[in-house]
């Protein structure tokens, strides 16, 4: 610290996006951190692990060449496995982990994710989201374990311990009440009493701090009209003074631009409220100049700068970045390894929820199966948002994983049973509905139903086939691939069995086939109540189709 100039200290407090900074600029400024944003890749979306590693290493070496020679923090959103990287194991999204609610498996997923990150030399994860989504109209519902903080109480600490193994760094996000906004609007306003914030949204952060989380990311959202990025009360009085968090507080992507005032005032407001690192993907250079000026003008004290930089350096030191800045684990052993694939499959299977079953399931191998619906042969839909691309991947194949059709085909290689290609030749029809992949912002909808909102347009046609099959007297099994419960109305009458798969990840297809043929048991229990109609949102006590905690087994 004593050797650093003000310019170098300010550079530690800034985070640039990889596409907007060169290694030469890293050396020139001694920048403190870089991120690869959602869907940002070294060159192409299918870049190899070694291309990622070389990129990260180049930046890291550039940082070490700077006068102050401080290693970089390199971050990314590995929110369900190392999902920006083509071919990585894609674990189920957090919503599935909540349905599974198994702390030991969640810890293993955290560790596997840390290892796959480390195969690319990336050591910092913007995960876990510990959001308590209170309104499924929010497009980030699937990033949340549950609407019920008691499920977080079981999972948050284990996930963080797993993610922070192998010297990787976790981030609890988004502080606080991101899941409590009015009507579930992304980046919206949580109109809540302080008690409600403390009852529902604060507990997962307390658990994260107790588990030793190193970084907390601030939410874009507001509480009662006050932007979190400007809230000294929540960021400092509560988080630092009351909860004792002494790690690093990170702002979200360009979030400071939503504050009042000039760019300089926005920067100063957020840092004085408590932010230590400002994520400014494109404008880090301008911010650097503005912040130096702000210190010279007395808008920002050197004490506040020193406090932030001390936290950042302590974090880099504690996570062994000074010792081994370009640390990497062996790709062959750890990236998309058989054991990670097996773990992803286990979690996918343990997280699917059996909603209805009149006895048609499990299958016994005598069936002639006909499969249809937009997600019946599509790994990209099983994976959902934050998969090689920010808003998800529309491709049926991801370079890893198994679709539902492929999962069944693999099972039938060694077991009795048939797939037929005409509905008329079938006795059992599997209709796999889907939402189209989405992430923040784009995923918000006021109409989360099987046919509206983010529902795949082909659901309508698939449902027509379900009705036709029903009329022919065939068994009809419905499967829903979605980032949240979808209002079903009376469509549910059409199905002899109904399964909510949510977003089970790349191994969802093989997990599904295991459940279908009773190689594994259904264990998933709803971590979100399933609304019976859109009226639910205006009168939350009414009209629950399936309650929180619901989920059938083959014994029921
Ligand atoms: C999201 C964060 C994410 C960040 C970096 C933001 O838009 O809200 O969850 O970590 O981008 O990709
Ligand atoms: C980035 C994401 C980020 C988002 C925020 C995208 O362009 O790739 O990481 O979360 O912008 O708007």
Coordinates of N, CA, C and O and ligand atoms in Angstrom, one line a residue, residues 37-38 77 253 386 390 440, ligand 2:
X37 N -17.9 -10.8 -19.5 CA -19.3 -10.7 -19.2 C -20.1 -11.9 -19.8 O -19.5 -12.7 -20.4
X38 N -21.4 -11.9 -19.6 CA -22.3 -12.9 -20.1 C -22.1 -13.1 -21.6 O -22.3 -12.1 -22.3
X77 N -19.3 -14.9 -14.8 CA -20.5 -15.5 -14.3 C -20.6 -17.0 -14.6 O -21.1 -17.4 -15.6
X253 N -22.9 -4.3 -13.2 CA -22.5 -3.8 -14.6 C -23.1 -2.4 -14.9 O -24.3 -2.3 -15.0
X386 N -27.7 -17.7 -19.6 CA -26.3 -17.8 -19.1 C -25.7 -19.1 -19.6 O -25.2 -19.9 -18.7
X390 N -25.2 -14.7 -23.2 CA -25.8 -14.1 -22.0 C -27.3 -14.5 -21.9 O -27.7 -15.0 -20.8
X440 N -31.6 -11.9 -17.5 CA -32.1 -10.6 -16.9 C -32.7 -9.7 -18.0 O -32.3 -9.7 -19.1
Ligands
LIG2 C1 -23.1 -8.6 -20.7 C2 -23.6 -9.2 -19.4 C3 -24.2 -8.2 -18.6 C4 -25.3 -7.4 -19.4 C5 -25.8 -6.3 -18.6 C6 -24.3 -7.9 -21.4 O1 -23.8 -7.3 -22.6 O2 -22.5 -9.6 -21.5 O3 -22.5 -9.8 -18.7 O4 -24.8 -8.8 -17.5 O5 -24.8 -6.9 -20.6 O6 -26.7 -5.5 -19.4

